[in-house]
mmCIF file of C-alpha atoms in Angstrom:
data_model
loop_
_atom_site.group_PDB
_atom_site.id
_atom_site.type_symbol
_atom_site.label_atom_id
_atom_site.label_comp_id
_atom_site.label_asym_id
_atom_site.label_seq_id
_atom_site.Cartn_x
_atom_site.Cartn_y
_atom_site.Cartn_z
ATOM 1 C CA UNK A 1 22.023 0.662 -57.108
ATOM 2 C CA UNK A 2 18.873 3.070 -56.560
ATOM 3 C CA UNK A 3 16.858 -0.449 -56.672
ATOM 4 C CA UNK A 4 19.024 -1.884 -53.555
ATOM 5 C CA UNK A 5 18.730 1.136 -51.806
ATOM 6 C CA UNK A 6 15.169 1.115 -51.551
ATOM 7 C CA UNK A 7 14.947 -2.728 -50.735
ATOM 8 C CA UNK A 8 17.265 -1.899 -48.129
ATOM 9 C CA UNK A 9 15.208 1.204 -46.576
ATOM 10 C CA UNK A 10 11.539 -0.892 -46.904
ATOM 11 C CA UNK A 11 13.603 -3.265 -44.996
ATOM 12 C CA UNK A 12 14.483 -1.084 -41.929
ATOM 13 C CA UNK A 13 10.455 0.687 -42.263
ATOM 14 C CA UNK A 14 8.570 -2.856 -42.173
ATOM 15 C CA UNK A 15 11.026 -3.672 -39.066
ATOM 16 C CA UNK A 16 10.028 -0.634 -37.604
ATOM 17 C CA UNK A 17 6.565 -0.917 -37.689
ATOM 18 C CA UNK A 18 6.492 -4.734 -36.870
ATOM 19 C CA UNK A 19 8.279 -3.856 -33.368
ATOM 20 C CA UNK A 20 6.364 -3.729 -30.181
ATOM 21 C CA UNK A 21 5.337 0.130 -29.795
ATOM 22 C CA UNK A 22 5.342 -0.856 -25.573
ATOM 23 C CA UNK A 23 9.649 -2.029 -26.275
ATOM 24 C CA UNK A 24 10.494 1.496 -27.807
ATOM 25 C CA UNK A 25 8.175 4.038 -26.080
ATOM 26 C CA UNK A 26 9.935 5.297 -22.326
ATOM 27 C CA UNK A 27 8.615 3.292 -19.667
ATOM 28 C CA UNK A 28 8.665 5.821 -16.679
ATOM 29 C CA UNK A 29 7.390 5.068 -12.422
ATOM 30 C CA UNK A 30 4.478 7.087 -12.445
ATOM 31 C CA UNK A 31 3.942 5.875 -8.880
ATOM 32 C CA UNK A 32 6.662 5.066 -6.405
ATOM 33 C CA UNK A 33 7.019 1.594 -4.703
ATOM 34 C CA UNK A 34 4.786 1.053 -1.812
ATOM 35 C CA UNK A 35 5.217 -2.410 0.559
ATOM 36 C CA UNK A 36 2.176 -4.642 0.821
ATOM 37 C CA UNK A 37 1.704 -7.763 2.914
ATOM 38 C CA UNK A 38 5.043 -7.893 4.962
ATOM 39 C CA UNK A 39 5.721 -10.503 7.061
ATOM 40 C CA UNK A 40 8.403 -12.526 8.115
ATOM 41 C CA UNK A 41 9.486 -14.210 5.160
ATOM 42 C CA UNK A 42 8.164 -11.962 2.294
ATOM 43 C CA UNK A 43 6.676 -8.946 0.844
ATOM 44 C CA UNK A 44 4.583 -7.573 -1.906
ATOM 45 C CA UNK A 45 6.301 -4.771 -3.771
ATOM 46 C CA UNK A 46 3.914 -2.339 -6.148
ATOM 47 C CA UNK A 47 4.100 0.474 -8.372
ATOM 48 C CA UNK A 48 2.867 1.618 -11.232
ATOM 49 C CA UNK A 49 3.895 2.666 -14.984
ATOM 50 C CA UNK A 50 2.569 4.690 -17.234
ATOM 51 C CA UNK A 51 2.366 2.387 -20.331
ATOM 52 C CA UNK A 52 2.630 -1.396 -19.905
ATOM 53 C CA UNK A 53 6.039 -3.054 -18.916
ATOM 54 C CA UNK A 54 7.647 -6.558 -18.028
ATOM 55 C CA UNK A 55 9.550 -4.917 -14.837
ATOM 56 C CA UNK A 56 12.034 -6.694 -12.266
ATOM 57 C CA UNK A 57 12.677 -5.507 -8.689
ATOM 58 C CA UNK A 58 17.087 -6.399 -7.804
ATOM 59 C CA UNK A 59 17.149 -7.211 -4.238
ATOM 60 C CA UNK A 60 20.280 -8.251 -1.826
ATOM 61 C CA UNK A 61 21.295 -7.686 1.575
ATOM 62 C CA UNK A 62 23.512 -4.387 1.387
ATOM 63 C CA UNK A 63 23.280 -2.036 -1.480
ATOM 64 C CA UNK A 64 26.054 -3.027 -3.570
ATOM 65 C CA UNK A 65 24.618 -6.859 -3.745
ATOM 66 C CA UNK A 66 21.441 -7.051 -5.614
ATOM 67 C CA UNK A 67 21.906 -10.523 -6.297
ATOM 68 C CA UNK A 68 18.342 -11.644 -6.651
ATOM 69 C CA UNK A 69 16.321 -10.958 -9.680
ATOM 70 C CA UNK A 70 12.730 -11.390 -9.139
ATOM 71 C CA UNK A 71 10.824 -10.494 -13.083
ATOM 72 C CA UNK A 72 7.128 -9.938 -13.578
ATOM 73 C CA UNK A 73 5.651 -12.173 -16.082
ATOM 74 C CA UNK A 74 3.120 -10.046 -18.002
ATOM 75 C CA UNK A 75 2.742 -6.841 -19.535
ATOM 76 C CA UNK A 76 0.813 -4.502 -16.842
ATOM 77 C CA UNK A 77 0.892 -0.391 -15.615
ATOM 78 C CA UNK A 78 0.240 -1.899 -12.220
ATOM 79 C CA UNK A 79 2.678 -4.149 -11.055
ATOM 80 C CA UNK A 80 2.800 -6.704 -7.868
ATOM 81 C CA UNK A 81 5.852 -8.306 -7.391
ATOM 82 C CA UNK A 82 6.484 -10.672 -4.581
ATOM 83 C CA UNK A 83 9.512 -11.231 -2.850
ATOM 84 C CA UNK A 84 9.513 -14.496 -0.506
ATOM 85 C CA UNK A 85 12.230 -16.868 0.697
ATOM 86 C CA UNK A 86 13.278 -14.150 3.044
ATOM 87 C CA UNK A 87 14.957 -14.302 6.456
ATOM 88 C CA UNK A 88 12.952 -13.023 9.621
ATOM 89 C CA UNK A 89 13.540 -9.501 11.280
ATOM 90 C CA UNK A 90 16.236 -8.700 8.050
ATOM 91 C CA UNK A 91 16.610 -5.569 6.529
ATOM 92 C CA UNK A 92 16.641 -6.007 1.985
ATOM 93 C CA UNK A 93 17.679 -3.587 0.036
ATOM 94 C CA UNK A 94 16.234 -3.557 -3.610
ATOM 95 C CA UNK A 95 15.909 -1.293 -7.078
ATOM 96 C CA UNK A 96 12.983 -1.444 -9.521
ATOM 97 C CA UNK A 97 14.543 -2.197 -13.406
ATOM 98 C CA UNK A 98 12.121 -0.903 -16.376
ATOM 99 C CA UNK A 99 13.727 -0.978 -20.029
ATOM 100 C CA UNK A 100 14.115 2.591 -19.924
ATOM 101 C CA UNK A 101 14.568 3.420 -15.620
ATOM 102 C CA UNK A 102 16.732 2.280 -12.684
ATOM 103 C CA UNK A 103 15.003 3.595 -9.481
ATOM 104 C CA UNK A 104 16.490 2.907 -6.479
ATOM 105 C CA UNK A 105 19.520 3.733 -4.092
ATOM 106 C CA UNK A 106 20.690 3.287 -0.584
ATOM 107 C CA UNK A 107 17.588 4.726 0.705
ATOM 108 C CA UNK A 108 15.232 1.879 -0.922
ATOM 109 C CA UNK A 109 15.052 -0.643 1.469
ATOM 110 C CA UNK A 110 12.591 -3.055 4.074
ATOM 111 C CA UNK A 111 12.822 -5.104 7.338
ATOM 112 C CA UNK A 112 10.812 -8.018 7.383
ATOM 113 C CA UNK A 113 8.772 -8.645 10.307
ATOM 114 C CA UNK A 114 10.298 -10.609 13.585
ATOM 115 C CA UNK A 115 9.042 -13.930 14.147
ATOM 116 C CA UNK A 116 5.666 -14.603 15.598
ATOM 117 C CA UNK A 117 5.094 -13.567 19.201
ATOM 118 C CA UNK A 118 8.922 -12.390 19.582
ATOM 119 C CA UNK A 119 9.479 -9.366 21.617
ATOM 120 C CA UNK A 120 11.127 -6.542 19.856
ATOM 121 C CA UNK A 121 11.339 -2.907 19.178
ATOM 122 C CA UNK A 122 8.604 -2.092 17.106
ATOM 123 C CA UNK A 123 7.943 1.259 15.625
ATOM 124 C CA UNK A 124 4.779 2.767 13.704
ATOM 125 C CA UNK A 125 3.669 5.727 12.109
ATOM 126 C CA UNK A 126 0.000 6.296 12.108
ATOM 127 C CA UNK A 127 -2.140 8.871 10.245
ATOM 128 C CA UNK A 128 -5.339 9.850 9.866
ATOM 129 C CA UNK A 129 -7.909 12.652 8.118
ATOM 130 C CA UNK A 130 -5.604 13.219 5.544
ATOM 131 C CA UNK A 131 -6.750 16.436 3.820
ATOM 132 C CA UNK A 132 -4.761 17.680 1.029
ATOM 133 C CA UNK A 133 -2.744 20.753 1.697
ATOM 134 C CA UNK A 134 0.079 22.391 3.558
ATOM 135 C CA UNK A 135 -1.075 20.981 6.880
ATOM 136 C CA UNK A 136 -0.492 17.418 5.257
ATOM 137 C CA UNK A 137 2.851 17.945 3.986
ATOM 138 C CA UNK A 138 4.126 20.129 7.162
ATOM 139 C CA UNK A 139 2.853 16.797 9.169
ATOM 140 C CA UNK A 140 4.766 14.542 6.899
ATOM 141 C CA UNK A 141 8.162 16.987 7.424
ATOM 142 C CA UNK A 142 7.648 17.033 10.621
ATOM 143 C CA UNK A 143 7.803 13.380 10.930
ATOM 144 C CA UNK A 144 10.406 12.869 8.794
ATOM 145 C CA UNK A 145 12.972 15.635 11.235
ATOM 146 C CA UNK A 146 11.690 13.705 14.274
ATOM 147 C CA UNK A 147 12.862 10.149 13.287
ATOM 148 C CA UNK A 148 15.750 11.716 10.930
ATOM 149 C CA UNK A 149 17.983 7.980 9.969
ATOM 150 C CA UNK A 150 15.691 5.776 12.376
ATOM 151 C CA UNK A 151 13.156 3.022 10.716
ATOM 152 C CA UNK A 152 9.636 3.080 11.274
ATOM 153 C CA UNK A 153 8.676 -0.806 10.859
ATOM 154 C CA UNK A 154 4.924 0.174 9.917
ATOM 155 C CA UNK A 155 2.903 3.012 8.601
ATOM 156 C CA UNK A 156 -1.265 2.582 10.134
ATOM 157 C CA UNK A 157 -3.508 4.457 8.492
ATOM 158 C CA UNK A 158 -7.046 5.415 10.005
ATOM 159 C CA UNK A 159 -8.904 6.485 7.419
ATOM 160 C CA UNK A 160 -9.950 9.226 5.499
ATOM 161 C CA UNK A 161 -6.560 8.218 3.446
ATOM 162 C CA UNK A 162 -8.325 11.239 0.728
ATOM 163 C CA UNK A 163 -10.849 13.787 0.698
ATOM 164 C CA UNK A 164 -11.284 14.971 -3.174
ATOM 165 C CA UNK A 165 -13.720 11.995 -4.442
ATOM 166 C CA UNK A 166 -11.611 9.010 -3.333
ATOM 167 C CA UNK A 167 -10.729 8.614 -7.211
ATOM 168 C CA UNK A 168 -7.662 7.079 -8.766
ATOM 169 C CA UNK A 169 -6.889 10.332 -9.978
ATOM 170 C CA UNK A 170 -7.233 11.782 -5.978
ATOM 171 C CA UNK A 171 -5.286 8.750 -4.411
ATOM 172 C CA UNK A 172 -2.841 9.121 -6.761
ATOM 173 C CA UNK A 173 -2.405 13.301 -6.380
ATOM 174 C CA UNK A 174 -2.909 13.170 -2.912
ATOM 175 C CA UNK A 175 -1.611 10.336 -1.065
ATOM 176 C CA UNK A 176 0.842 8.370 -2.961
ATOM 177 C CA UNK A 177 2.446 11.424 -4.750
ATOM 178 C CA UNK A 178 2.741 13.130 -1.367
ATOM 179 C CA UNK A 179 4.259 10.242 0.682
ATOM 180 C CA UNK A 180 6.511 8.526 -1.653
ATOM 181 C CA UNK A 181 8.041 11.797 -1.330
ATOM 182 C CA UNK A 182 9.847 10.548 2.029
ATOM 183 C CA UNK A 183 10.646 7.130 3.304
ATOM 184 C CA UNK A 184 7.270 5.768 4.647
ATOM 185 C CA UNK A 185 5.828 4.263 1.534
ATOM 186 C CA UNK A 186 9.233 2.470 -0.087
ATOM 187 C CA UNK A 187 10.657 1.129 3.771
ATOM 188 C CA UNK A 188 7.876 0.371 5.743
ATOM 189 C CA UNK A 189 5.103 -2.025 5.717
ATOM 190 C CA UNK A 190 1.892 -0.417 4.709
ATOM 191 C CA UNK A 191 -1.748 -1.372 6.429
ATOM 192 C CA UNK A 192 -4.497 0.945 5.890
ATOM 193 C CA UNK A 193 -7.736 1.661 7.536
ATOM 194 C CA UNK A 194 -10.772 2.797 5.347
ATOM 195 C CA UNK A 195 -12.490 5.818 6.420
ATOM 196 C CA UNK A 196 -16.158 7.266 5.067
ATOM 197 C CA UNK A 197 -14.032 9.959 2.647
ATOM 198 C CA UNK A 198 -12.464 6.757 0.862
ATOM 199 C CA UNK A 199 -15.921 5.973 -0.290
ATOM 200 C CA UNK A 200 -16.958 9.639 -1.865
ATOM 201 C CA UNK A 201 -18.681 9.510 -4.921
ATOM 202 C CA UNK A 202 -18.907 5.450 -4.165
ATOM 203 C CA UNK A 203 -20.985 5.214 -1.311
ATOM 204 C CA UNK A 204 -23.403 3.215 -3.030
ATOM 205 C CA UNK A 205 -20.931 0.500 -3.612
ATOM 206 C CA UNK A 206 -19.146 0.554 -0.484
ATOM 207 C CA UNK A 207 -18.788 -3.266 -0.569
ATOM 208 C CA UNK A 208 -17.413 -3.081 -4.714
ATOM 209 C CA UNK A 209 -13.698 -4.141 -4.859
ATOM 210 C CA UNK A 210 -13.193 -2.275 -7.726
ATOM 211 C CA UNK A 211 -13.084 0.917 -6.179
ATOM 212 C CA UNK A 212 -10.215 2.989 -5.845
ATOM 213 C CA UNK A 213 -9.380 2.189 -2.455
ATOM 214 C CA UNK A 214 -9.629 -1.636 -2.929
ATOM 215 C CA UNK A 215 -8.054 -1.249 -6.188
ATOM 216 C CA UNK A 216 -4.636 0.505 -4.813
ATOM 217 C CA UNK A 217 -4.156 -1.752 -1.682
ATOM 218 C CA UNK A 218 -3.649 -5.072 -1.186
ATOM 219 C CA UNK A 219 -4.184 -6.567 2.296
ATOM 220 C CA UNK A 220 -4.737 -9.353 3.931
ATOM 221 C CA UNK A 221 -8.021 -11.235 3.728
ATOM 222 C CA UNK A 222 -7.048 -15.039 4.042
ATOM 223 C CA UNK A 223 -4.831 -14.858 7.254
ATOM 224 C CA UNK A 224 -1.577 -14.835 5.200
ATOM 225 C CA UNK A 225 -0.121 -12.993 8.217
ATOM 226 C CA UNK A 226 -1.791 -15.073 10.890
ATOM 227 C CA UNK A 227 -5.179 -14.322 12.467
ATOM 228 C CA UNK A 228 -8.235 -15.474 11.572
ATOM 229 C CA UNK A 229 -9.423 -15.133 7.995
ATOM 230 C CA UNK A 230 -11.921 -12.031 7.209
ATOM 231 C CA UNK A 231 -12.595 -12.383 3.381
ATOM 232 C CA UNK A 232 -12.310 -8.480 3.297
ATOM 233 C CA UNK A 233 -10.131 -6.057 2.729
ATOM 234 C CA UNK A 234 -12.138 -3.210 4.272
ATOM 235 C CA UNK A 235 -11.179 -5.253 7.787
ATOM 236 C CA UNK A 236 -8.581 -7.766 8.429
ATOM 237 C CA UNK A 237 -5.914 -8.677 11.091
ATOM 238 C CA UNK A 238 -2.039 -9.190 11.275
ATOM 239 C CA UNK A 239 0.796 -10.341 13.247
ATOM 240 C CA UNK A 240 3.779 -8.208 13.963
ATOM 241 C CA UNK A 241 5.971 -10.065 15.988
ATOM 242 C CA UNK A 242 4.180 -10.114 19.739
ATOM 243 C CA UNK A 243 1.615 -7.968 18.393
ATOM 244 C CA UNK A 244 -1.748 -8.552 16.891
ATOM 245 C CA UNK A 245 -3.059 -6.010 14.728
ATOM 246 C CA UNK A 246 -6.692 -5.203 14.006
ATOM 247 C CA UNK A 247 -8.175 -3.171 11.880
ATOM 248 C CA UNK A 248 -11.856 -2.628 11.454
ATOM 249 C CA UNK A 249 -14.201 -0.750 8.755
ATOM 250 C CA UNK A 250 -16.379 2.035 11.083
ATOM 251 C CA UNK A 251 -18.422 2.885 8.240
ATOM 252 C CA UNK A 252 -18.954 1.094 5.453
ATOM 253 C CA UNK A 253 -22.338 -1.567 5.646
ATOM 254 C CA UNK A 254 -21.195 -4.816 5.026
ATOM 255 C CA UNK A 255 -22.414 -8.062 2.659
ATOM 256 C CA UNK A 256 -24.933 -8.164 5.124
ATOM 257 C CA UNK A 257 -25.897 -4.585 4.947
ATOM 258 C CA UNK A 258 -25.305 -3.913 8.421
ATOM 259 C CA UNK A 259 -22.630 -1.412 10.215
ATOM 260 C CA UNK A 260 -19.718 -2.811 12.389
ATOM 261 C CA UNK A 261 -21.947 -0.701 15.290
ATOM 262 C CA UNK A 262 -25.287 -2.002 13.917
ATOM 263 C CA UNK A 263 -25.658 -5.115 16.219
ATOM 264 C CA UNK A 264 -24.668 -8.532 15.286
ATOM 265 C CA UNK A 265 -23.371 -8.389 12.005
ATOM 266 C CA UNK A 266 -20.351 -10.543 9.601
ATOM 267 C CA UNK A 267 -17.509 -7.766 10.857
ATOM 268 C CA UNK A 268 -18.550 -8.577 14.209
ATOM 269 C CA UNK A 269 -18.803 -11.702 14.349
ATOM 270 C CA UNK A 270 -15.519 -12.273 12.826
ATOM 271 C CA UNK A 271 -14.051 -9.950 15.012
ATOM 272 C CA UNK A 272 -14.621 -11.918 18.350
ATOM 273 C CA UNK A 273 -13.442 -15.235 16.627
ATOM 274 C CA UNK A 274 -10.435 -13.182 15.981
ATOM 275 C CA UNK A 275 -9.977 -11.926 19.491
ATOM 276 C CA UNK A 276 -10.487 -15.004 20.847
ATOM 277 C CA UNK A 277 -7.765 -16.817 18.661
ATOM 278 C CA UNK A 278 -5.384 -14.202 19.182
ATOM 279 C CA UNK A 279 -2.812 -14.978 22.080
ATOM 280 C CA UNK A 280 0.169 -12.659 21.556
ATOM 281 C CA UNK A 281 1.310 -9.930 24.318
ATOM 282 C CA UNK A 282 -0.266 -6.819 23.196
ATOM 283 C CA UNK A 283 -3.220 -6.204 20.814
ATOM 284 C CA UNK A 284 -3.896 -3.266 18.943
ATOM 285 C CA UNK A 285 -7.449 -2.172 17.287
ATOM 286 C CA UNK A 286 -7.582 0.676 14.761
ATOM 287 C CA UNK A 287 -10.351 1.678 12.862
ATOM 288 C CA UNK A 288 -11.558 5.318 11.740
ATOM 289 C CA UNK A 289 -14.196 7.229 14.029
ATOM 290 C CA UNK A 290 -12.525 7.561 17.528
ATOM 291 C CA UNK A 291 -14.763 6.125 20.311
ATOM 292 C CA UNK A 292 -12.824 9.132 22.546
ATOM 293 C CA UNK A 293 -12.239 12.863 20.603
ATOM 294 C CA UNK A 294 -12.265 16.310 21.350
ATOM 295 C CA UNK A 295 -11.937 19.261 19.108
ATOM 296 C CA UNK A 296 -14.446 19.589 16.239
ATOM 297 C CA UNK A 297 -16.049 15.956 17.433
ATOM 298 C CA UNK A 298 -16.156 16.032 20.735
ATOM 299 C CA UNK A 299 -17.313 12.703 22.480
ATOM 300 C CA UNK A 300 -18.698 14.319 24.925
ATOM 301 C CA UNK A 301 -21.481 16.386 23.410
ATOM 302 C CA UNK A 302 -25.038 15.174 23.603
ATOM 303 C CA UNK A 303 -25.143 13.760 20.223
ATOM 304 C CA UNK A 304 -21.384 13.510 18.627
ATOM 305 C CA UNK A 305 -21.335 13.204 14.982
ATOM 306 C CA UNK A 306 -18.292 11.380 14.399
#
């Protein structure tokens, strides 16, 4: 008897310790989902865990209908999940499934773009100069009272997304953890600008796509949203229904070592081959340092630093 019973209990111990540590320890969203990429017909969903996790994001047209499963493949803390196949100008609903979390409710939901160059109500958000505090958070309430149960299609960023070393650690503390706090990050389509602040403590490698900023964003560098391809994700372009979207890098030198403001340089050039492709109704360029300011930069002074 005392024999069998401690076959029996080295039994259950080597099963124990054979198991996957990732499949018992909790999985929890360290980082709310944020919407990459979205266009007619698809979106990039990401979000982070703190260990690694095989996740799956349910998505349907009302709440009560997730009937599409869409699984990651491989073990990750940072996870990109696409979700194409999608109908144009349609609003998805989805939740994010760990083994050990649900997240998601009525509130977690996108509208994909309209169709190229149709008109229709378009509404975006745009911040910039970020700096961590209670002026950032009384800007974001403040927002959030003024369009109360109405969608905001697109957040713009212009730069200066952080201002405490443009870590992980600092995106993470003060820009994800502040607006996933609200509806911006998980309903509306997300394009950032990059500002000089992004680059503290990397300005030496301000071309590196390994840095935090580059890391945390993904945007688009092949024209998968129309436009004309940039190879860069510190300036790109997108279409938004009749709108064409630009967004430039004000800063940062480029492969070539030069400034956007330098004289003829890559960012440049690219930028009049995509103005010149570009035939929708309006056009919108957004980039960090204002060419027009008052206040603390003013324009108008002999020699604005801005």
């Amino acid at each position: 008897m005392k024999n069998t019973f401690y076959t029996f209990y080295l039994s259950i111990l080597v099963g124990f310790l054979c198991f996957p540590f990732h499949a018992i320890k909790a999985q929890k969203i360290t980082r709310g989902p944020y919407l990459q990429l979205l266009s007619t017909n698809s979106t990039i969903i990401r979000f982070r865990t703190d260990v690694d996790s095989k996740p799956s994001v349910l998505i349907g047209k009302t709440p009560s209908s997730l009937s599409r499963t869409i699984r990651q493949a491989t073990l990750s803390k940072e996870h990109e999940l696409k979700i194409d196949s999608l109908s144009s100008n349609t609003r998805y609903y989805y939740k994010i499934v760990t083994p050990t979390q649900t997240l998601g409710d009525s509130t977690y939901f996108f509208q994909t773009a309209p169709a190229k160059g149709e008109k229709s109500k378009v509404s975006f958000w745009s911040t910039g100069d970020m700096y961590p505090g209670q002026a950032q958070l009384d800007a974001y309430e403040g927002f959030k009272k003024f369009i109360g149960n109405k969608y905001t299609n697109l957040y713009i960023t212009v730069g200066d997304n952080v201002y405490k070393g443009a870590t992980d650690d600092d995106f993470q503390t003060n820009f994800f953890e502040v607006y996933q706090n609200g509806p911006i990050l998980k309903q509306s389509g997300m394009f950032p600008a990059v500002g000089n602040h992004d680059y503290d403590l990397t300005s030496n490698r301000q071309d590196d796509p390994s840095i935090a900023y580059f890391q945390n964003f993904t945007l688009p560098t092949k024209a998968e949203l129309n436009g004309v391809p940039s190879g860069s994700e510190a300036y790109y372009s997108f279409d938004y229904g009749n709108i064409h979207f630009i967004c430039l890098d004000s800063h940062a030198w480029g492969k070539d070592n030069i400034r956007l403001y330098d004289g003829p340089s890559e960012q440049l050039t690219w930028l009049v081959k995509d103005l010149k492709a570009n035939k929708q109704d309006w056009t919108v360029v957004y980039f960090h340092h204002a060419p027009y300011t008052k206040g603390s930069y003013d324009s108008d002074a002999k020699n604005p630093d801005i």
